Coordinates of C-alpha atoms in Angstrom, one line a residue:
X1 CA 103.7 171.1 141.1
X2 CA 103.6 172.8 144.4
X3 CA 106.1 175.6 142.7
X4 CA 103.8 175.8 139.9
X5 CA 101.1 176.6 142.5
X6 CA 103.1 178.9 144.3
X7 CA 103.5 180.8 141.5
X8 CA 100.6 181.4 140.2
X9 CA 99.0 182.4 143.4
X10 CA 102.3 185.2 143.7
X11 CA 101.5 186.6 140.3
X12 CA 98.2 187.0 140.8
X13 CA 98.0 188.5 144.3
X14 CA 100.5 190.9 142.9
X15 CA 98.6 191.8 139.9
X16 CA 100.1 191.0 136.8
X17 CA 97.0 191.8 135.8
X18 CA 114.7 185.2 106.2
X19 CA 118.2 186.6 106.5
X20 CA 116.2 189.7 108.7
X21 CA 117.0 188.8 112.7
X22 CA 115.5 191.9 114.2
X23 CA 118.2 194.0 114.4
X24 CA 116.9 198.1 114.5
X25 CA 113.2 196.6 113.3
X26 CA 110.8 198.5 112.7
X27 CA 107.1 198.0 112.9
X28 CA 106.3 195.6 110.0
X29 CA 102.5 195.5 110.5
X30 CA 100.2 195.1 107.8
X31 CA 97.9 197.7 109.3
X32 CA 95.7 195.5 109.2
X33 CA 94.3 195.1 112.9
X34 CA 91.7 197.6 112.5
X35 CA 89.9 195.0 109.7
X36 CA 89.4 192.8 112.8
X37 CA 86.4 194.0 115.2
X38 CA 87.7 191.6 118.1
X39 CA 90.6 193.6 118.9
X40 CA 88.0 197.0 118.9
X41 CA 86.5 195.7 121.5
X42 CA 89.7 194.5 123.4
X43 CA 91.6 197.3 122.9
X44 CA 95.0 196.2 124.5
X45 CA 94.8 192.3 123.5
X46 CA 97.7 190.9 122.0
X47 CA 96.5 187.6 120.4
X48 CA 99.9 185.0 119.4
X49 CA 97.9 182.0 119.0
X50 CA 96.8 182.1 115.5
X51 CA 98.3 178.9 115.2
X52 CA 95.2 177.2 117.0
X53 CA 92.8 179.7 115.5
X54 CA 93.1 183.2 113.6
X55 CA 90.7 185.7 114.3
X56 CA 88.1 186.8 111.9
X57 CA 88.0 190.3 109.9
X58 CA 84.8 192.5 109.2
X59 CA 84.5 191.3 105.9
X60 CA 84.4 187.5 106.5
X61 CA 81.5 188.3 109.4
X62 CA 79.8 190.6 106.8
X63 CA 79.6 188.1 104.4
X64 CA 78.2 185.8 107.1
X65 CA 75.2 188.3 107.9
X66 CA 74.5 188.8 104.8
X67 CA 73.8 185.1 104.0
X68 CA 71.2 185.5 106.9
X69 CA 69.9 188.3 106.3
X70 CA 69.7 188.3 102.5
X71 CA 69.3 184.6 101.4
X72 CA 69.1 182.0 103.7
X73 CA 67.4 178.8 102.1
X74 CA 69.0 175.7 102.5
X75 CA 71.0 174.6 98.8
X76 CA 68.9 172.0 98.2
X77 CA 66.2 171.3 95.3
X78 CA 64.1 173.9 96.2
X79 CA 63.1 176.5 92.6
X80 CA 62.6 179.6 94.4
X81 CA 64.7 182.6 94.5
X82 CA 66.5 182.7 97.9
X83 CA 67.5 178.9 97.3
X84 CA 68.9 180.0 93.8
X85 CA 71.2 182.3 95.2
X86 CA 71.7 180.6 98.5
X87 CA 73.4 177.5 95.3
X88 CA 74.9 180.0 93.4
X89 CA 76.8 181.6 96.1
X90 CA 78.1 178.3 98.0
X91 CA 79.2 177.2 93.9
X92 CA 81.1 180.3 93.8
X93 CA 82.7 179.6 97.1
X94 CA 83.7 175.7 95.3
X95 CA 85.3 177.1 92.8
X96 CA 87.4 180.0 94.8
X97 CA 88.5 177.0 96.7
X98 CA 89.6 175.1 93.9
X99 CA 91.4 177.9 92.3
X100 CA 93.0 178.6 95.6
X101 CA 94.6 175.1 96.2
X102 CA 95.1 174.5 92.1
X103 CA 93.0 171.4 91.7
X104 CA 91.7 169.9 88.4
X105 CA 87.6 170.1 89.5
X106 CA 85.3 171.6 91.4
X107 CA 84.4 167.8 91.5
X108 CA 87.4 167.7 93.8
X109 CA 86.5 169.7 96.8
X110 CA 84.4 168.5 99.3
X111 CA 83.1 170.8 102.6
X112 CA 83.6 169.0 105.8
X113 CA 83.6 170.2 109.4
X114 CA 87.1 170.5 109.5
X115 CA 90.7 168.9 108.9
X116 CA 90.3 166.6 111.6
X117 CA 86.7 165.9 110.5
X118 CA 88.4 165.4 106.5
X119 CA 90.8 162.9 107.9
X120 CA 89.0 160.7 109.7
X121 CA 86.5 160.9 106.3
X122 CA 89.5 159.1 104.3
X123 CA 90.3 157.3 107.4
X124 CA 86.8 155.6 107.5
X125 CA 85.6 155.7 103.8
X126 CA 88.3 154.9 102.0
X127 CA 90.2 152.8 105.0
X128 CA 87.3 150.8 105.5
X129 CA 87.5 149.9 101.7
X130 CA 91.2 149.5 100.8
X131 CA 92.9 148.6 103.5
X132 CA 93.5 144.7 104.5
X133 CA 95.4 142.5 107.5
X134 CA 98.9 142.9 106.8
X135 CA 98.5 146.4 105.3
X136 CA 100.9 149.2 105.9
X137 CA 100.1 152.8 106.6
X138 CA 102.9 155.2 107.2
X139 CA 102.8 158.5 109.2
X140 CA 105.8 161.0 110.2
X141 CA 106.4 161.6 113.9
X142 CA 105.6 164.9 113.2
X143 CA 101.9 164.4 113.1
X144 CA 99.5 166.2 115.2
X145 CA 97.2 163.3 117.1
X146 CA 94.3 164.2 113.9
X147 CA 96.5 162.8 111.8
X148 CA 98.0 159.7 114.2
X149 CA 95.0 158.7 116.0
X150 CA 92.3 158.0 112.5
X151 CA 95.1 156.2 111.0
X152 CA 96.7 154.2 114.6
X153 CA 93.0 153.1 114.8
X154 CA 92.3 152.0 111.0
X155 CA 94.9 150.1 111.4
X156 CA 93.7 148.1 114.8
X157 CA 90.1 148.0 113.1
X158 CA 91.8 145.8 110.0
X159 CA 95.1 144.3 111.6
X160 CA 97.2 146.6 109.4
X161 CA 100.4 147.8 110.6
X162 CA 101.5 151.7 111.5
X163 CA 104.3 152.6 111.0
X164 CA 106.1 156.1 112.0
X165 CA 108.6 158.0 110.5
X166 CA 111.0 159.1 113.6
X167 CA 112.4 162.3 114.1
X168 CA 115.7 163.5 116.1
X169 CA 115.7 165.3 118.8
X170 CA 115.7 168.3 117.1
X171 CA 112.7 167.3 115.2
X172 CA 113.9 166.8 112.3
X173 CA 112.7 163.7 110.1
X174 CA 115.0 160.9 109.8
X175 CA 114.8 158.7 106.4
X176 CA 117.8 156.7 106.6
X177 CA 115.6 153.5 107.0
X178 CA 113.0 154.8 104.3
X179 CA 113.2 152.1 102.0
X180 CA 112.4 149.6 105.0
X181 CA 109.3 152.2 106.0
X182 CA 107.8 152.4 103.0
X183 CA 107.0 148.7 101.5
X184 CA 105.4 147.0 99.0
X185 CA 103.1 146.6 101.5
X186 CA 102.3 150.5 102.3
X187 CA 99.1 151.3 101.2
X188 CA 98.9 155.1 102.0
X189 CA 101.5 158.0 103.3
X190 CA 99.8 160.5 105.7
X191 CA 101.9 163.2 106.7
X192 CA 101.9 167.2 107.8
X193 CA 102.3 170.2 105.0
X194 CA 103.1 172.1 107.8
X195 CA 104.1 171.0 111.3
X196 CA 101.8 172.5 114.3
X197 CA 104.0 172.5 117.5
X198 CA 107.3 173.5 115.4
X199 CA 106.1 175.8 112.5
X200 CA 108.3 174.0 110.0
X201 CA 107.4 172.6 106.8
X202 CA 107.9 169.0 105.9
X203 CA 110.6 169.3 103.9
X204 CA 110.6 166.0 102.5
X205 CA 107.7 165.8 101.2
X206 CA 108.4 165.3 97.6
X207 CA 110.8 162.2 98.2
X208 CA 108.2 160.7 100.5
X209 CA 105.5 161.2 97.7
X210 CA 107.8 159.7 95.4
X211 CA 108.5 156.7 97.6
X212 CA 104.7 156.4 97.9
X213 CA 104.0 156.3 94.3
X214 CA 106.5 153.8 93.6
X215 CA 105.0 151.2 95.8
X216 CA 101.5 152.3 94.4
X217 CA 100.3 154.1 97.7
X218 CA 97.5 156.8 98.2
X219 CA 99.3 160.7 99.8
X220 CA 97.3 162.7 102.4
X221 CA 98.5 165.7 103.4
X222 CA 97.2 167.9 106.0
X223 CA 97.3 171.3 105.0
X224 CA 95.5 173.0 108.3
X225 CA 98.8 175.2 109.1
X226 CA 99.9 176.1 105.5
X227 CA 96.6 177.7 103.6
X228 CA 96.7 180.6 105.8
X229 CA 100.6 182.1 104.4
X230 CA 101.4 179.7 101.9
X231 CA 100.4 179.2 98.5
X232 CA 99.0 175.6 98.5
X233 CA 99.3 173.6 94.8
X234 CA 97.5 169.7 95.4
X235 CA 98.4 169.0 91.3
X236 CA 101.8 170.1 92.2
X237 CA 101.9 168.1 95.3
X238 CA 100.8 165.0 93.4
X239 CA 98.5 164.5 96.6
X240 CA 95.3 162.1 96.5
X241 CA 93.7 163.9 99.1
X242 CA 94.8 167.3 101.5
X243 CA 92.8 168.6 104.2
X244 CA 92.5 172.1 105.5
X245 CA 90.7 173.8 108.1
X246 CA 88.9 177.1 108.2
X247 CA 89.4 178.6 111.0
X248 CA 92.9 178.7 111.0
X249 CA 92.6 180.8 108.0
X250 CA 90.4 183.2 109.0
X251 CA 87.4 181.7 108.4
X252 CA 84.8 180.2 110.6
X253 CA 84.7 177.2 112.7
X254 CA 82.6 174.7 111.9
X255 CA 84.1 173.8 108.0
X256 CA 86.6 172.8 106.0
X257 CA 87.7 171.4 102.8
X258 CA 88.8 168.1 102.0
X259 CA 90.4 168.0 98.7
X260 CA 90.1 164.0 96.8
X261 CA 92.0 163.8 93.6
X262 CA 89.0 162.9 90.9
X263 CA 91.3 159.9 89.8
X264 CA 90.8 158.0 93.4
X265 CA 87.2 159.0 94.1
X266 CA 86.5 155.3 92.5
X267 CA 88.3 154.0 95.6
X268 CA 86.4 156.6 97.7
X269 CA 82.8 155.2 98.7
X270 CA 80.7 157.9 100.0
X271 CA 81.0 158.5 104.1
X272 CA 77.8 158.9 105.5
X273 CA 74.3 158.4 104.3
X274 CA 70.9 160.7 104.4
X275 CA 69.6 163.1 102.1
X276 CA 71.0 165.5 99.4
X277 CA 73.8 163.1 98.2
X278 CA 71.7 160.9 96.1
X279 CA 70.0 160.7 92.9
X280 CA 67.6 157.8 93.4
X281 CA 66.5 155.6 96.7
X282 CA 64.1 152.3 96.6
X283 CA 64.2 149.9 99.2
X284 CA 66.2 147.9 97.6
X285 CA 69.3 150.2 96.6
X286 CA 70.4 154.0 96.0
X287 CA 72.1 155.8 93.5
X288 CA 74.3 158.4 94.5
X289 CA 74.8 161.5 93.0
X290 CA 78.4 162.3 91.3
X291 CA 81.1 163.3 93.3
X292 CA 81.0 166.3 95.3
X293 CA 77.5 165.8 96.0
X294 CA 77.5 162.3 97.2
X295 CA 79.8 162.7 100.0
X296 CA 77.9 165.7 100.7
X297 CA 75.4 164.5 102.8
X298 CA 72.2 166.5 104.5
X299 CA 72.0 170.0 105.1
X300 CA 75.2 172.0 104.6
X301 CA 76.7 174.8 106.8
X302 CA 75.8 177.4 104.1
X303 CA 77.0 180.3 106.2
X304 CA 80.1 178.9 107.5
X305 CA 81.4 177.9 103.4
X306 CA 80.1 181.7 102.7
X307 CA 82.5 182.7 105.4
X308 CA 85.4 180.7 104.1
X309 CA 85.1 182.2 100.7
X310 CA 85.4 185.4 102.1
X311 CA 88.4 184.6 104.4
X312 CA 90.0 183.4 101.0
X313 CA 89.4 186.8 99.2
X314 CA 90.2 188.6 102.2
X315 CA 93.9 186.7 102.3
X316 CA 94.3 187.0 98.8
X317 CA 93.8 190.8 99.0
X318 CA 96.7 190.6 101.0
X319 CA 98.9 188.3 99.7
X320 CA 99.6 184.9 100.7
X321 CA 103.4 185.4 100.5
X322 CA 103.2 189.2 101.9
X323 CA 101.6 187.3 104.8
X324 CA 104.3 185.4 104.8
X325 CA 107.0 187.6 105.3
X326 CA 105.6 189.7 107.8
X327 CA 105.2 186.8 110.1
X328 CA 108.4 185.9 109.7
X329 CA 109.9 189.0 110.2
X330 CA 107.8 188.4 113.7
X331 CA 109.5 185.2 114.7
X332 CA 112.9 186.6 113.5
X333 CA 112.3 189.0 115.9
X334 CA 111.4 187.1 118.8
X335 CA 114.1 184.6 118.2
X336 CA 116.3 187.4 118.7
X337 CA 114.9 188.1 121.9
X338 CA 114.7 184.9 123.4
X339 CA 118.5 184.1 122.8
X340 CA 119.4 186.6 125.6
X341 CA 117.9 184.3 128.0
X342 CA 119.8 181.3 128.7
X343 CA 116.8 179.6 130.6
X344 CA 114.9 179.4 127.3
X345 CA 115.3 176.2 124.9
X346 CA 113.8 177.2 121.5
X347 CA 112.5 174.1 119.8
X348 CA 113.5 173.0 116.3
X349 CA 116.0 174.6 114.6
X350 CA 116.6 178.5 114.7
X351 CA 117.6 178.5 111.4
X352 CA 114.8 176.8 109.8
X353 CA 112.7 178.7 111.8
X354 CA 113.7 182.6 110.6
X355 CA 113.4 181.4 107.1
X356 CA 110.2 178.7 107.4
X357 CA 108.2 179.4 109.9
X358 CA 105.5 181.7 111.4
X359 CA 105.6 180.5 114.7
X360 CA 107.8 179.9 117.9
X361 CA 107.9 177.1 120.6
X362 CA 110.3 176.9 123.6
X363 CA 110.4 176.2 126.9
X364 CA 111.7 177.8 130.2
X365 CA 114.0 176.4 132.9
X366 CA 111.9 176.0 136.0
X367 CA 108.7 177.5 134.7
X368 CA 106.0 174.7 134.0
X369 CA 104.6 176.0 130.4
X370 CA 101.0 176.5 131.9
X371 CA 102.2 178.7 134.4
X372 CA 104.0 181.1 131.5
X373 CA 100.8 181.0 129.8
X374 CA 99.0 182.2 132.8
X375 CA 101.4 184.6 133.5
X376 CA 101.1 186.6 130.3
X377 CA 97.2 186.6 130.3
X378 CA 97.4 188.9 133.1
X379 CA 99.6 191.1 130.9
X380 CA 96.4 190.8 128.5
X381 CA 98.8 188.8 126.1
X382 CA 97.3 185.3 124.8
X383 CA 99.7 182.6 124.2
X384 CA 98.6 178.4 123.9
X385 CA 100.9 176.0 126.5
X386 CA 100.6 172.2 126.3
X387 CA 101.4 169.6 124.3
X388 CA 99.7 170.9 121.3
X389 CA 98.6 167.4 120.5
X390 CA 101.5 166.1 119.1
X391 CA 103.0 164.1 122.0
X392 CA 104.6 161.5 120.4
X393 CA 107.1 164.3 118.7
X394 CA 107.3 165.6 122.4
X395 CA 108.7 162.5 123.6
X396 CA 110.5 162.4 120.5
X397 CA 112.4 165.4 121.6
X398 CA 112.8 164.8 125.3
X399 CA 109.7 167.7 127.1
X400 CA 106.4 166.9 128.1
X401 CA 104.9 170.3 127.1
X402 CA 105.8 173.6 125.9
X403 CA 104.9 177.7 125.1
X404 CA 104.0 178.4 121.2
X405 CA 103.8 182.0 120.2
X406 CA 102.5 181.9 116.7
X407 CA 101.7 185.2 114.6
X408 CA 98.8 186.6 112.4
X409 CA 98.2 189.3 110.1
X410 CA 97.1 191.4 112.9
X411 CA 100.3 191.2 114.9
X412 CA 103.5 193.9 114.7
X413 CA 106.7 194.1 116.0
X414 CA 106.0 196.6 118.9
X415 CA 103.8 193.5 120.5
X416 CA 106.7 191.2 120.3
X417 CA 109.1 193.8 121.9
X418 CA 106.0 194.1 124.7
X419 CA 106.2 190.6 124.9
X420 CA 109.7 190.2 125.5
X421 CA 109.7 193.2 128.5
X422 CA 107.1 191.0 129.8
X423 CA 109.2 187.6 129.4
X424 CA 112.3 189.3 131.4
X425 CA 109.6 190.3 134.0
X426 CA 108.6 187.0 134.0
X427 CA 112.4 185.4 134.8
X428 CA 113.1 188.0 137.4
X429 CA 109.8 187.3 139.5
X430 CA 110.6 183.7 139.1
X431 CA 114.2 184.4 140.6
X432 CA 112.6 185.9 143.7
X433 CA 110.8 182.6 144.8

C-alpha cells in the first residue's frame, strides 16, 4: 500500500497530467465521435469504459428535449393533447423494444429502472411467490453481484438453497457436475448473456436452458452487456425473463427493460403497488390492469424510455453487428499490444477474446489496478479498476482486482495505439522506483 502511495504522489508531482490481430491496422472508426457532444467539449478524452456506461449521442439527448419541450404530460388517463402524444410516443418506444429483442408482445416488456432494478423485480415478485424451503436456484460464477446478491438473498428469505456454477481459473464454466447442479429441485437458472469483467459470452447457455427446462425451471438472463453490439432474440433464447439496461446502450440512466415471457406472467404477481397499474380499487380488493400495465406502477420516467427509443434507432442506424466488429477489431488490437509486456496477465482467454469480446481486463505485476487507473487519467484517458462487482469470479481466478478497457462506437485505433505509448510509459516510471 505504501508503494501504491508512493506512486501516485510521483506521477502526479511529475505531471502526468476475429482472425484480425492488429497487424498494419488502420483506423477502423465509425466516424462516429462527432455524434457525441461530450467529447466536443473534451476535446482530447479518450473514454474505454463503455462497459460501465456508454456515452450518449445528439440524437438520443434531442429526443430527450424534445419530450420537455414539446409534450410533457405524464402517460396517464388524462384526454388532452400533450398526454396523447406524451402515450403514443412512450407505445412507440414499447414496441421498438420488442422488435429489438424479438419478443411475442408488447405485453412482454416492462420499463424498470435498470437491470439491477429488473432482477431484483423477479427476485422479489416472482421469488416471493414460487419459491419454497428446500428450493434450488442456480447461478454461474460468472455473475456480476446484481445477479448473485437478489438471488443469494431469496434464497436465505425462504431457506432455499444457491447453488453456483464454478469456473476455472481461466474463467471458464465448468459443467462436469451439471446434472448434480441442476435438480429436480432447481426452480430457476439465472445466468449472464454476456460476462462484465471478462467480455465473453456465456457460451453455454443453450445446454443450461435445456437442463433448466427439463427439470421444469424458470431462465433469467441478464442481458445488460450484450444489447449494445449484439443482436438479442428472448424467443430464440427460450428465456422467461432477460434484463437490460439503458445506459449501457447508449441510452439514459435511470431505465431499463425487463423482458417477462407472457406464458409466466401468471406466476408473476405485480411488484409494487400505487397508482396507474390498476383497473379498479375498493377497500376491500383491487383489480389490476393486464400485464405491462400492472407492474407498471406510478408515474413513469417518460423522458428517460423516449431516450431509450432513440439510443435503439441510433444503434440500429449503425448496425448492431458493424458495432460489433469494430470493437473487436479494438481489443484485437490492444491484445497485440499488451503481449509485449511480460508484466501484464490478460484475463480470460485471448482467443475467445479477439473473436467474442469488446472489452479487455488484465492486470500488471507490481502496479495495484487503482493506481493504473489513476495514472492514465492524467493522460486524459478514462479506464474502470476494481473488482467490477463480480468477486466471487475474482477469487475464482486467483486476483483481488483488475484494469478493464472496454470499447464504444466512438473509439478508434489511433486511441489504443495512444494508450499503449502511455502503458510502456507507465512500466518504465514504475521501474524507476
Amino acid at each position: 500500500m505504501k508503494k501504491q502511495l508512493v506512486y501516485l504522489v510521483v506521477l502526479i508531482s511529475v505531471g502526468f497530467c476475429t482472425g484480425i490481430h492488429g497487424k498494419g491496422l488502420k483506423d477502423v472508426s465509425l466516424n462516429v465521435k462527432k455524434d457525441f457532444p461530450l467529447f466536443k467539449n473534451h476535446k482530447d478524452l479518450i473514454y474505454f469504459d463503455t462497459a460501465a456506461t456508454a456515452q450518449r449521442a445528439q440524437s438520443v439527448l434531442d429526443a430527450i428535449m424534445e419530450f420537455y419541450t414539446l409534450y410533457n404530460a405524464n402517460a396517464g388517463r388524462a384526454i388532452y393533447s400533450l398526454a396523447e402524444r406524451a402515450i403514443q410516443e412512450s407505445n412507440g418506444v414499447r414496441t421498438t423494444i420488442k422488435d429489438f429483442i424479438n419478443a411475442a408482445s408488447e405485453k412482454e416488456i416492462i420499463f424498470t429502472r435498470g437491470a439491477t432494478a429488473g432482477i431484483n423485480f423477479i427476485a422479489t415478485a416472482w421469488g416471493d411467490k414460487n419459491i419454497q424451503a428446500g428450493d434450488e436456484i442456480v447461478v454461474t460464477g460468472l455473475e456480476h453481484h446484481a445477479n448473485f446478491i437478489p438471488w443469494q438473498q431469496l434464497c436465505k428469505r425462504k431457506g432455499a438453497v444457491l447453488k453456483v456454477i464454478p469456473v476455472d481459473k481461466n474463467g471458464e464454466l465448468q459443467l462436469d457436475d451439471l446434472e448434480k447442479i441442476i435438480t429436480s429441485k432447481t426452480k430457476l437458472v439465472a445466468m449472464t448473456h454476456i460476462a462484465n469483467a471478462l467480455g465473453l459470452p456465456n457460451p453455454y447457455i443453450k445446454e443450461l436452458t435445456a437442463a433448466a427446462r427439463t427439470v421444469g425451471a424458470c431462465v433469467l438472463l441478464d442481458g445488460a452487456q450484450a444489447t449494445s453490439c449484439h443482436t438479442v432474440d428472448v424467443q430464440q433464447l427460450d428465456c422467461d425473463f432477460y434484463v437490460l439496461s439503458g445506459h449501457k446502450m447508449y441510452g439514459p440512466t435511470g431505465i431499463g427493460v425487463l423482458y417477462i415471457k407472457e406464458a409466466v406472467q401468471k406466476d408473476v404477481p405485480p411488484y409494487q403497488f400505487g397508482g396507474g397499474a390498476v383497473e379498479h380499487v375498493s377497500t376491500d380488493k383491487v383489480i389490476f390492469l393486464e400485464a405491462p400495465r400492472c407492474y407498471e406502477t406510478g408515474t413513469q420516467p417518460l423522458a428517460a424510455i423516449i431516450g431509450l427509443g432513440a439510443a435503439i434507432k441510433y444503434l440500429e442506424s449503425i448496425g448492431l453487428e458493424k458495432i460489433f466488429e469494430h470493437e473487436n477489431k479494438l481489443v484485437n488490437q490492444l491484445i497485440d499490444g499488451l503481449e509485449k509486456f511480460p508484466e501484464v496477465t490478460i484475463l480470460g482467454s485471448k482467443e475467445r477474446l479477439r473473436n467474442e469480446s469488446t472489452l479487455v481486463s488484465f492486470t500488471v505485476k507490481g502496479i495495484h489496478p487503482h493506481d493504473v487507473a489513476a495514472f492514465f487519467d492524467l493522460k486524459g484517458i478514462c479506464i474502470r479498476a476494481g473488482h467490477h462487482c463480480v468477486q466471487p469470479l475474482a477469487r475464482a481466478m486467483g486476483y483481488t482486482a483488475s484494469v478493464r478497457v472496454s470499447f464504444g462506437v466512438y473509439n478508434n485505433a489511433q486511441e489504443v495505439t495512444y494508450f499503449l505509448t502511455c502503458f510502456e510509459e507507465l512500466l518504465e516510471s514504475n521501474l524507476t522506483l
